[in-house]
Amino acid sequence: MNISPRTKLVGLIGHPVEHSLSPKLHNSLYEKYKLDYVYLAFDIVPDDVGKAVEALKILGFKGFNVTIPHKEKIIWFLDSLDTEAAIIGAVNTVKQEGGKLIGYNTDGMGFVDSIKRRGVELKDKSALVLGAGGSARAICVYLLKEGIRKLHIYNRTKEKALDLIEHLERFFPCTSLGYVAGEDINCVHPDLVINTTPVGMWPHIDVMPIENFEFLPHMTVVDIIYNPLETLFLKKARQTGCITINGLDMLVGQAIKAIEIWTGVKVDYDEAIRTLSEKDKSLL
Ligand code: ATR
C-alpha cells in the first residue's frame, strides 16, 4: 500500500468493528485494482454517530460503510437516500458527493447479485424468508424489486413479521405477501428460501432456524451466515440437491457494490472471493 496525500479515504463505522472482514477485503481489492483508496474501521458508540459523521465529512472521506447498530440511526445525519434504502429504512453505505451525504443499502443489492450470478431467476418466483429483522427487510425489498410474485415470512415473533409485511405491502401492493406459521411451513413450497436469523451461527452450529423443514431439489437455499460457511441448514439443503448460497457471497456482494458506488469501478466477484481467501485462510 502506497499512501500519499492524494490517497482517498473510505471506511466503516459500527460498534463493535474489531471482527469485521471489510478492511481486509477492501484494502486488498484496492491494491489489486490499483485504486488509490484506503479503508479504515472506527468503533463508534451510538451517542457519537452524529459527531463521527461530521468528522468523516470534514476529513473528506469519499464514503463509508455503516454496520450494527447504526444502520437506522445514520439516516438522521444524511442529506438523501436512494429509493430502496428509503423503503428499507436502513443504510449500510454512504457516499460523500459535493459536500452532501447520500445513503444506500448494498446488503440487498449484494444479496440479489449473489443469487443472479448462480443463474437463478427471481422474476415471478416465490420466496420464504426466515426472520423479520434488518437483514430480512433489506432482502425482502430487493426480492420484491426483482419481481418476486409471492413472499412468505416466518419469524419467532409473529408481530414483527406482520409489521414487516404491512410495511412492504405499502410499496409493493401487487405482490402476494403473507405470514406463515411454523406448523404450516411445509405447505408453501417456495422456489427460494432465505435464512436471515443468526440461528446456526458459530458456536451454536447444531441448530436450524426451522426444524423439520422439507427441502425439495428445485429450491435455492440461502443463508446469510458466513461462520460457518456451510450451516447445518445449508448442508441439509445441499444434500437434497438444492442450489445453496452462503453468507460470504452476500458479504462480498455488498462490498463490491459499495466500491462501485464510491469509485465507479466494477470489481470481479471471483477475484474478490480469491482475494479474501488469500488474506484469510479460514474462509475457504
Ligand atoms: P439483523 O439486522 O441481522 O436482521 P435483527 O434485526 O436483530 O438482526 O433481526 C434478527 C432476526 O433473527 C429477528 O427476526 C429475530 O427474531 P425475533 O423478531 O423473534 O427477535 C431472529 N432471531 C434472532 N435470534 C433468534 C433465535 N434464537 N431463534 C429464532 N429467531 C431468532
Short mmCIF file of C-alpha atoms and ligand atoms in Angstrom, two decimals:
data_model
loop_
_atom_site.label_atom_id
_atom_site.label_comp_id
_atom_site.label_asym_id
_atom_site.label_seq_id
_atom_site.Cartn_x
_atom_site.Cartn_y
_atom_site.Cartn_z
CA MET A 1 0.00 0.00 0.00
CA ASN A 2 1.41 3.36 -1.05
CA ILE A 3 -0.36 6.08 0.95
CA SER A 4 0.17 9.63 -0.29
CA PRO A 5 -1.57 12.98 0.30
CA ARG A 6 -3.79 12.12 -2.70
CA THR A 7 -4.97 8.78 -1.26
CA LYS A 8 -8.74 8.81 -0.85
CA LEU A 9 -10.31 7.78 2.43
CA VAL A 10 -13.21 5.36 2.92
CA GLY A 11 -14.13 3.26 5.93
CA LEU A 12 -16.57 1.73 8.35
CA ILE A 13 -18.39 2.87 11.47
CA GLY A 14 -20.02 0.38 13.83
CA HIS A 15 -19.91 -0.92 17.37
CA PRO A 16 -18.06 -3.25 17.67
CA VAL A 17 -15.96 -3.41 14.48
CA GLU A 18 -12.90 -5.39 15.58
CA HIS A 19 -14.01 -8.66 13.90
CA SER A 20 -15.09 -7.04 10.63
CA LEU A 21 -13.64 -8.57 7.46
CA SER A 22 -14.30 -5.37 5.50
CA PRO A 23 -10.91 -3.60 5.98
CA LYS A 24 -9.08 -6.72 4.80
CA LEU A 25 -11.37 -7.21 1.81
CA HIS A 26 -11.49 -3.57 0.70
CA ASN A 27 -7.79 -2.77 1.13
CA SER A 28 -6.73 -5.95 -0.72
CA LEU A 29 -9.05 -5.12 -3.61
CA TYR A 30 -7.83 -1.51 -3.79
CA GLU A 31 -4.30 -2.83 -4.04
CA LYS A 32 -5.23 -5.39 -6.69
CA TYR A 33 -7.20 -2.90 -8.81
CA LYS A 34 -4.64 -0.11 -8.26
CA LEU A 35 -7.23 2.14 -6.68
CA ASP A 36 -5.66 4.88 -4.57
CA TYR A 37 -8.00 4.37 -1.61
CA VAL A 38 -7.55 3.25 1.99
CA TYR A 39 -10.30 1.68 4.15
CA LEU A 40 -10.30 2.24 7.93
CA ALA A 41 -12.61 0.93 10.67
CA PHE A 42 -13.91 3.08 13.55
CA ASP A 43 -15.61 1.82 16.70
CA ILE A 44 -18.27 4.45 17.37
CA VAL A 45 -20.72 4.22 20.28
CA PRO A 46 -24.35 5.08 19.41
CA ASP A 47 -24.30 8.51 21.11
CA ASP A 48 -21.35 9.60 18.94
CA VAL A 49 -22.72 8.73 15.48
CA GLY A 50 -23.54 12.37 14.60
CA LYS A 51 -20.10 13.59 15.66
CA ALA A 52 -18.40 10.75 13.79
CA VAL A 53 -20.31 11.56 10.59
CA GLU A 54 -19.34 15.23 10.90
CA ALA A 55 -15.69 14.23 11.42
CA LEU A 56 -15.65 11.91 8.39
CA LYS A 57 -17.19 14.68 6.31
CA ILE A 58 -14.62 17.27 7.40
CA LEU A 59 -11.78 14.80 6.81
CA GLY A 60 -13.02 14.44 3.23
CA PHE A 61 -13.97 10.74 3.33
CA LYS A 62 -15.33 9.74 -0.11
CA GLY A 63 -17.71 7.39 1.65
CA PHE A 64 -18.13 4.91 4.45
CA ASN A 65 -19.94 1.72 5.39
CA VAL A 66 -22.24 1.57 8.37
CA THR A 67 -22.80 -1.56 10.42
CA ILE A 68 -24.65 -2.70 13.53
CA PRO A 69 -26.06 -0.89 15.49
CA HIS A 70 -26.05 2.33 13.41
CA LYS A 71 -27.76 1.31 10.14
CA GLU A 72 -31.04 3.06 11.04
CA LYS A 73 -29.78 5.93 13.16
CA ILE A 74 -27.35 7.06 10.43
CA ILE A 75 -30.32 8.23 8.31
CA TRP A 76 -30.76 11.23 10.60
CA PHE A 77 -27.40 12.57 9.51
CA LEU A 78 -27.68 12.11 5.73
CA ASP A 79 -28.83 14.54 3.04
CA SER A 80 -30.65 11.99 0.85
CA LEU A 81 -31.31 8.28 0.33
CA ASP A 82 -31.70 6.15 -2.75
CA THR A 83 -35.22 4.74 -3.25
CA GLU A 84 -34.59 1.26 -1.87
CA ALA A 85 -32.67 2.48 1.19
CA ALA A 86 -35.61 4.77 1.95
CA ILE A 87 -38.09 1.86 1.78
CA ILE A 88 -35.79 -0.41 3.82
CA GLY A 89 -35.22 2.33 6.39
CA ALA A 90 -31.58 1.31 6.83
CA VAL A 91 -28.30 2.35 5.23
CA ASN A 92 -25.02 0.44 5.10
CA THR A 93 -23.17 2.58 2.54
CA VAL A 94 -22.77 6.36 2.41
CA LYS A 95 -21.22 8.38 -0.40
CA GLN A 96 -19.99 11.94 0.00
CA GLU A 97 -20.52 13.94 -3.18
CA GLY A 98 -20.22 17.71 -3.43
CA GLY A 99 -20.40 18.03 0.34
CA LYS A 100 -23.66 16.02 0.52
CA LEU A 101 -24.08 12.59 2.08
CA ILE A 102 -26.17 10.04 0.14
CA GLY A 103 -27.28 6.73 1.73
CA TYR A 104 -27.59 3.33 0.03
CA ASN A 105 -28.30 -0.22 1.13
CA THR A 106 -25.88 -2.54 -0.65
CA ASP A 107 -26.83 -5.51 1.61
CA GLY A 108 -29.91 -6.03 -0.55
CA MET A 109 -28.02 -5.31 -3.80
CA GLY A 110 -25.30 -7.81 -2.88
CA PHE A 111 -27.89 -10.40 -1.93
CA VAL A 112 -29.65 -10.20 -5.30
CA ASP A 113 -26.34 -10.29 -7.18
CA SER A 114 -25.18 -13.38 -5.27
CA ILE A 115 -28.32 -15.19 -6.43
CA LYS A 116 -28.27 -13.97 -10.03
CA ARG A 117 -24.65 -14.92 -10.55
CA ARG A 118 -25.65 -18.51 -9.81
CA GLY A 119 -28.07 -18.34 -12.73
CA VAL A 120 -31.19 -18.26 -10.53
CA GLU A 121 -34.10 -16.20 -11.91
CA LEU A 122 -36.17 -14.20 -9.42
CA LYS A 123 -38.95 -12.79 -11.58
CA ASP A 124 -42.34 -14.43 -10.89
CA LYS A 125 -40.82 -16.85 -8.37
CA SER A 126 -41.95 -17.49 -4.78
CA ALA A 127 -39.81 -16.98 -1.67
CA LEU A 128 -39.85 -17.84 2.01
CA VAL A 129 -37.88 -15.52 4.30
CA LEU A 130 -36.97 -16.70 7.80
CA GLY A 131 -36.64 -13.76 10.20
CA ALA A 132 -38.05 -10.25 10.19
CA GLY A 133 -35.16 -8.04 11.35
CA GLY A 134 -32.99 -5.53 9.48
CA SER A 135 -31.41 -8.07 7.11
CA ALA A 136 -34.80 -9.57 6.24
CA ARG A 137 -36.15 -6.11 5.48
CA ALA A 138 -33.32 -5.30 3.05
CA ILE A 139 -33.59 -8.71 1.39
CA CYS A 140 -37.41 -8.55 1.04
CA VAL A 141 -37.32 -5.10 -0.58
CA TYR A 142 -34.77 -6.22 -3.18
CA LEU A 143 -36.61 -9.52 -3.82
CA LEU A 144 -39.81 -7.60 -4.47
CA LYS A 145 -37.98 -5.10 -6.65
CA GLU A 146 -36.74 -8.04 -8.75
CA GLY A 147 -40.31 -9.20 -9.33
CA ILE A 148 -40.82 -12.00 -6.81
CA ARG A 149 -44.52 -12.86 -7.14
CA LYS A 150 -45.23 -14.48 -3.78
CA LEU A 151 -43.42 -13.86 -0.49
CA HIS A 152 -43.96 -15.63 2.84
CA ILE A 153 -42.27 -14.53 6.05
CA TYR A 154 -41.76 -16.73 9.11
CA ASN A 155 -40.48 -15.28 12.36
CA ARG A 156 -40.17 -16.33 16.00
CA THR A 157 -42.05 -13.15 16.98
CA LYS A 158 -45.14 -13.12 14.76
CA GLU A 159 -45.97 -9.42 15.35
CA LYS A 160 -42.62 -8.36 13.93
CA ALA A 161 -43.26 -10.32 10.74
CA LEU A 162 -46.75 -8.82 10.44
CA ASP A 163 -45.30 -5.30 10.84
CA LEU A 164 -42.78 -6.01 8.08
CA ILE A 165 -45.49 -7.39 5.78
CA GLU A 166 -47.68 -4.33 6.37
CA HIS A 167 -44.74 -2.06 5.57
CA LEU A 168 -43.86 -3.94 2.37
CA GLU A 169 -47.49 -4.01 1.18
CA ARG A 170 -47.48 -0.22 1.06
CA PHE A 171 -44.67 -0.18 -1.51
CA PHE A 172 -45.43 -3.40 -3.42
CA PRO A 173 -49.25 -3.60 -3.49
CA CYS A 174 -49.39 -6.08 -6.40
CA THR A 175 -47.39 -8.85 -4.70
CA SER A 176 -48.86 -11.62 -2.58
CA LEU A 177 -47.33 -11.23 0.90
CA GLY A 178 -48.15 -13.31 3.95
CA TYR A 179 -47.05 -14.69 7.31
CA VAL A 180 -46.53 -18.42 7.62
CA ALA A 181 -46.66 -20.19 10.99
CA GLY A 182 -44.06 -22.82 11.89
CA GLU A 183 -46.59 -25.67 11.65
CA ASP A 184 -47.58 -24.63 8.09
CA ILE A 185 -44.05 -24.10 6.80
CA ASN A 186 -44.08 -27.23 4.62
CA CYS A 187 -47.25 -26.15 2.81
CA VAL A 188 -45.73 -23.18 0.95
CA HIS A 189 -43.19 -24.96 -1.37
CA PRO A 190 -41.19 -21.82 -2.25
CA ASP A 191 -38.62 -21.59 -5.07
CA LEU A 192 -36.28 -19.65 -2.80
CA VAL A 193 -35.67 -19.99 0.98
CA ILE A 194 -33.56 -17.43 2.85
CA ASN A 195 -32.40 -17.64 6.46
CA THR A 196 -31.79 -14.14 7.82
CA THR A 197 -31.67 -15.17 11.51
CA PRO A 198 -28.42 -15.88 13.38
CA VAL A 199 -29.59 -19.44 14.16
CA GLY A 200 -26.84 -21.88 13.16
CA MET A 201 -24.01 -19.39 13.59
CA TRP A 202 -20.82 -20.42 15.36
CA PRO A 203 -20.58 -21.61 18.16
CA HIS A 204 -24.19 -22.93 18.10
CA ILE A 205 -23.78 -24.77 14.80
CA ASP A 206 -26.05 -27.75 15.53
CA VAL A 207 -29.33 -25.86 15.30
CA MET A 208 -31.52 -24.77 12.38
CA PRO A 209 -33.82 -21.75 12.01
CA ILE A 210 -36.74 -24.15 11.43
CA GLU A 211 -36.75 -27.79 12.38
CA ASN A 212 -38.28 -30.45 10.08
CA PHE A 213 -38.24 -28.23 7.01
CA GLU A 214 -38.78 -30.34 3.89
CA PHE A 215 -36.21 -29.26 1.32
CA LEU A 216 -37.11 -30.01 -2.30
CA PRO A 217 -34.48 -30.30 -5.07
CA HIS A 218 -35.88 -27.37 -7.11
CA MET A 219 -35.27 -24.92 -4.22
CA THR A 220 -32.48 -22.37 -3.99
CA VAL A 221 -31.49 -22.02 -0.34
CA VAL A 222 -29.59 -19.01 1.02
CA ASP A 223 -28.12 -18.50 4.49
CA ILE A 224 -26.71 -15.06 5.31
CA ILE A 225 -24.41 -16.61 7.95
CA TYR A 226 -20.76 -16.96 6.87
CA ASN A 227 -19.37 -18.52 10.04
CA PRO A 228 -19.53 -21.45 9.39
CA LEU A 229 -19.57 -21.19 5.59
CA GLU A 230 -21.96 -24.12 5.43
CA THR A 231 -24.54 -24.04 8.20
CA LEU A 232 -26.46 -27.18 9.11
CA PHE A 233 -29.42 -25.65 7.23
CA LEU A 234 -27.37 -25.28 4.04
CA LYS A 235 -25.83 -28.72 4.45
CA LYS A 236 -29.28 -30.36 4.55
CA ALA A 237 -30.34 -28.30 1.53
CA ARG A 238 -27.23 -29.32 -0.44
CA GLN A 239 -27.77 -32.98 0.44
CA THR A 240 -31.28 -32.72 -1.03
CA GLY A 241 -29.91 -31.32 -4.29
CA CYS A 242 -30.79 -27.64 -3.77
CA ILE A 243 -28.62 -24.80 -5.05
CA THR A 244 -27.06 -23.30 -1.90
CA ILE A 245 -25.64 -19.82 -1.37
CA ASN A 246 -23.78 -18.79 1.78
CA GLY A 247 -23.26 -15.54 3.64
CA LEU A 248 -19.82 -14.94 2.19
CA ASP A 249 -21.43 -14.39 -1.23
CA MET A 250 -23.59 -11.66 0.24
CA LEU A 251 -20.75 -10.09 2.23
CA VAL A 252 -18.59 -9.90 -0.88
CA GLY A 253 -21.53 -8.75 -2.99
CA GLN A 254 -22.31 -5.79 -0.71
CA ALA A 255 -18.62 -4.76 -0.64
CA ILE A 256 -18.37 -4.87 -4.45
CA LYS A 257 -21.45 -2.64 -4.72
CA ALA A 258 -20.02 -0.16 -2.19
CA ILE A 259 -16.75 0.01 -4.17
CA GLU A 260 -18.72 0.66 -7.35
CA ILE A 261 -20.69 3.47 -5.66
CA TRP A 262 -17.52 5.14 -4.32
CA THR A 263 -15.06 4.59 -7.19
CA GLY A 264 -17.13 3.69 -10.26
CA VAL A 265 -15.01 0.53 -10.66
CA LYS A 266 -16.74 -2.85 -11.00
CA VAL A 267 -14.75 -5.47 -9.11
CA ASP A 268 -14.97 -9.04 -10.37
CA TYR A 269 -16.78 -11.28 -7.89
CA ASP A 270 -14.46 -14.30 -8.19
CA GLU A 271 -11.44 -12.02 -7.85
CA ALA A 272 -12.93 -10.63 -4.61
CA ILE A 273 -13.52 -14.12 -3.18
CA ARG A 274 -9.97 -15.15 -4.15
CA THR A 275 -8.51 -12.02 -2.59
CA LEU A 276 -10.36 -12.52 0.66
CA SER A 277 -9.45 -16.20 0.93
CA GLU A 278 -5.77 -15.42 0.27
CA LYS A 279 -5.88 -12.98 3.18
CA ASP A 280 -7.94 -15.17 5.49
CA LYS A 281 -7.27 -18.89 5.02
CA SER A 282 -10.02 -19.82 7.48
CA LEU A 283 -12.62 -18.63 4.99
CA LEU A 284 -12.29 -21.30 2.32
P1 ATR B 1 -30.38 -8.37 11.54
O1 ATR B 1 -30.11 -6.91 11.33
O2 ATR B 1 -29.17 -9.23 11.34
O3 ATR B 1 -31.54 -8.85 10.74
P2 ATR B 1 -32.07 -8.21 13.83
O4 ATR B 1 -32.73 -7.00 13.26
O5 ATR B 1 -31.75 -8.24 15.29
O6 ATR B 1 -30.73 -8.54 13.08
O7 ATR B 1 -33.03 -9.47 13.48
C1 ATR B 1 -32.70 -10.77 13.84
C2 ATR B 1 -33.81 -11.72 13.38
O8 ATR B 1 -33.43 -13.05 13.76
C3 ATR B 1 -35.16 -11.46 14.02
O9 ATR B 1 -36.16 -11.82 13.11
C4 ATR B 1 -35.15 -12.40 15.22
O10 ATR B 1 -36.41 -12.88 15.64
P3 ATR B 1 -37.33 -12.01 16.68
O11 ATR B 1 -38.01 -10.98 15.87
O12 ATR B 1 -38.24 -13.02 17.26
O13 ATR B 1 -36.36 -11.43 17.70
C5 ATR B 1 -34.41 -13.58 14.64
N1 ATR B 1 -33.74 -14.37 15.69
C6 ATR B 1 -32.69 -13.98 16.44
N2 ATR B 1 -32.34 -14.95 17.29
C7 ATR B 1 -33.21 -15.98 17.06
C8 ATR B 1 -33.38 -17.28 17.62
N3 ATR B 1 -32.58 -17.74 18.60
N4 ATR B 1 -34.38 -18.05 17.15
C9 ATR B 1 -35.20 -17.61 16.16
N5 ATR B 1 -35.09 -16.39 15.59
C10 ATR B 1 -34.11 -15.60 16.03
#
